[in-house]
mmCIF file of C-alpha atoms in Angstrom:
data_model
loop_
_atom_site.group_PDB
_atom_site.id
_atom_site.type_symbol
_atom_site.label_atom_id
_atom_site.label_comp_id
_atom_site.label_asym_id
_atom_site.label_seq_id
_atom_site.Cartn_x
_atom_site.Cartn_y
_atom_site.Cartn_z
ATOM 1 C CA MET A 1 47.315 256.301 -29.796
ATOM 2 C CA CYS A 2 44.270 255.138 -31.716
ATOM 3 C CA THR A 3 43.283 251.644 -30.676
ATOM 4 C CA PRO A 4 40.972 249.533 -32.862
ATOM 5 C CA TYR A 5 38.190 250.177 -30.335
ATOM 6 C CA ASN A 6 38.747 253.956 -30.382
ATOM 7 C CA ASN A 7 38.780 253.961 -34.179
ATOM 8 C CA PHE A 8 35.489 252.067 -34.216
ATOM 9 C CA ILE A 9 33.879 254.452 -31.702
ATOM 10 C CA GLN A 10 35.037 257.502 -33.671
ATOM 11 C CA ARG A 11 33.608 256.065 -36.879
ATOM 12 C CA LEU A 12 30.346 255.096 -35.141
ATOM 13 C CA GLU A 13 29.981 258.599 -33.686
ATOM 14 C CA LEU A 14 30.556 260.158 -37.108
ATOM 15 C CA LEU A 15 27.967 257.877 -38.721
ATOM 16 C CA ILE A 16 25.405 258.672 -36.029
ATOM 17 C CA GLN A 17 26.081 262.424 -36.300
ATOM 18 C CA LYS A 18 25.531 262.323 -40.052
ATOM 19 C CA ASN A 19 22.551 259.923 -39.942
ATOM 20 C CA PRO A 20 20.958 259.985 -36.477
ATOM 21 C CA SER A 21 17.791 258.277 -37.664
ATOM 22 C CA LEU A 22 19.699 255.067 -38.458
ATOM 23 C CA ILE A 23 20.565 254.264 -34.853
ATOM 24 C CA THR A 24 17.274 255.658 -33.538
ATOM 25 C CA THR A 25 15.259 253.463 -35.851
ATOM 26 C CA THR A 26 17.445 250.445 -35.177
ATOM 27 C CA LEU A 27 17.233 250.594 -31.390
ATOM 28 C CA SER A 28 13.979 252.378 -30.519
ATOM 29 C CA ASN A 29 11.687 249.363 -30.642
ATOM 30 C CA ILE A 30 14.126 247.200 -28.722
ATOM 31 C CA PHE A 31 14.432 249.563 -25.797
ATOM 32 C CA THR A 32 10.684 250.137 -25.810
ATOM 33 C CA MET A 33 10.422 246.423 -25.048
ATOM 34 C CA ARG A 34 12.266 247.158 -21.788
ATOM 35 C CA LEU A 35 9.576 249.623 -20.795
ATOM 36 C CA ILE A 36 6.927 246.933 -21.036
ATOM 37 C CA GLY A 37 9.039 244.436 -19.134
ATOM 38 C CA ASN A 38 10.284 242.145 -21.869
ATOM 39 C CA LYS A 39 13.337 240.275 -20.559
ATOM 40 C CA THR A 40 14.834 239.673 -24.017
ATOM 41 C CA HIS A 41 15.708 243.318 -24.665
ATOM 42 C CA GLY A 42 19.414 242.726 -23.941
ATOM 43 C CA ASP A 43 19.787 239.982 -26.498
ATOM 44 C CA LEU A 44 17.781 241.975 -29.019
ATOM 45 C CA ALA A 45 20.047 244.996 -28.481
ATOM 46 C CA GLU A 46 23.147 242.862 -29.004
ATOM 47 C CA ILE A 47 21.752 241.463 -32.229
ATOM 48 C CA ALA A 48 20.611 244.897 -33.410
ATOM 49 C CA ILE A 49 23.986 246.507 -32.757
ATOM 50 C CA SER A 50 25.758 243.659 -34.490
ATOM 51 C CA GLU A 51 23.495 243.932 -37.523
ATOM 52 C CA PHE A 52 23.768 247.740 -37.491
ATOM 53 C CA VAL A 53 27.540 247.405 -37.829
ATOM 54 C CA ASN A 54 27.196 244.856 -40.630
ATOM 55 C CA GLN A 55 24.660 246.938 -42.523
ATOM 56 C CA TYR A 56 25.913 250.507 -42.129
ATOM 57 C CA MET A 57 29.623 250.492 -41.225
ATOM 58 C CA TYR A 58 31.288 249.377 -44.432
ATOM 59 C CA ASP A 59 34.838 249.090 -42.988
ATOM 60 C CA PHE A 60 33.694 246.873 -40.128
ATOM 61 C CA SER A 61 31.858 243.628 -39.661
ATOM 62 C CA SER A 62 30.534 242.011 -36.534
ATOM 63 C CA ILE A 63 29.416 238.703 -35.095
ATOM 64 C CA HIS A 64 26.969 238.288 -32.234
ATOM 65 C CA VAL A 65 28.808 235.830 -30.000
ATOM 66 C CA GLY A 66 26.841 236.411 -26.790
ATOM 67 C CA LYS A 67 24.846 233.215 -27.050
ATOM 68 C CA ASP A 68 27.984 231.103 -27.474
ATOM 69 C CA LEU A 69 29.904 232.885 -24.718
ATOM 70 C CA TYR A 70 26.965 232.755 -22.306
ATOM 71 C CA ARG A 71 27.445 229.034 -21.999
ATOM 72 C CA VAL A 72 31.107 229.329 -20.941
ATOM 73 C CA LYS A 73 30.682 232.443 -18.744
ATOM 74 C CA SER A 74 34.288 233.385 -19.516
ATOM 75 C CA GLN A 75 33.535 236.967 -20.489
ATOM 76 C CA GLU A 76 30.742 239.512 -20.792
ATOM 77 C CA GLU A 77 31.471 240.842 -24.263
ATOM 78 C CA ASP A 78 28.735 239.790 -26.637
ATOM 79 C CA ILE A 79 29.715 241.301 -29.990
ATOM 80 C CA LYS A 80 32.932 240.705 -31.900
ATOM 81 C CA ILE A 81 33.879 243.675 -34.076
ATOM 82 C CA ILE A 82 36.278 243.168 -36.981
ATOM 83 C CA ASP A 83 38.068 246.072 -38.639
ATOM 84 C CA ASP A 84 37.961 244.768 -42.200
ATOM 85 C CA ILE A 85 40.731 247.121 -43.360
ATOM 86 C CA ASN A 86 43.320 246.345 -40.661
ATOM 87 C CA GLN A 87 42.040 242.852 -39.814
ATOM 88 C CA GLU A 88 41.933 243.735 -36.110
ATOM 89 C CA GLU A 89 39.311 242.283 -33.783
ATOM 90 C CA PHE A 90 37.951 243.267 -30.399
ATOM 91 C CA GLN A 91 34.800 242.587 -28.439
ATOM 92 C CA ILE A 92 32.167 244.896 -26.990
ATOM 93 C CA SER A 93 29.022 244.619 -24.922
ATOM 94 C CA PRO A 94 26.034 246.979 -24.699
ATOM 95 C CA LYS A 95 25.595 245.935 -21.063
ATOM 96 C CA PRO A 96 26.420 248.597 -18.484
ATOM 97 C CA MET A 97 29.562 248.072 -16.451
ATOM 98 C CA ALA A 98 29.001 247.283 -12.796
#
């Protein structure tokens, strides 16, 4: 069964395989900030991933909701992904699972 999340991941993998420089360029500077100790790298990664989806994945859109959800502490997911074809939504987070 292909869930909306699995469909998104398959499409993201295909895009990255065909155009690896897109994701490398998008994220390289952000994760370099981690190496020099910048504490904002997580928020920058969330914003970058959200904007990557909006800019390069034409069947999907995304909203960075991490800032809003941080205040309520109800969940960890920071990016809402919308499948624009099927009108299905789910949330993701670039943060590692504990």
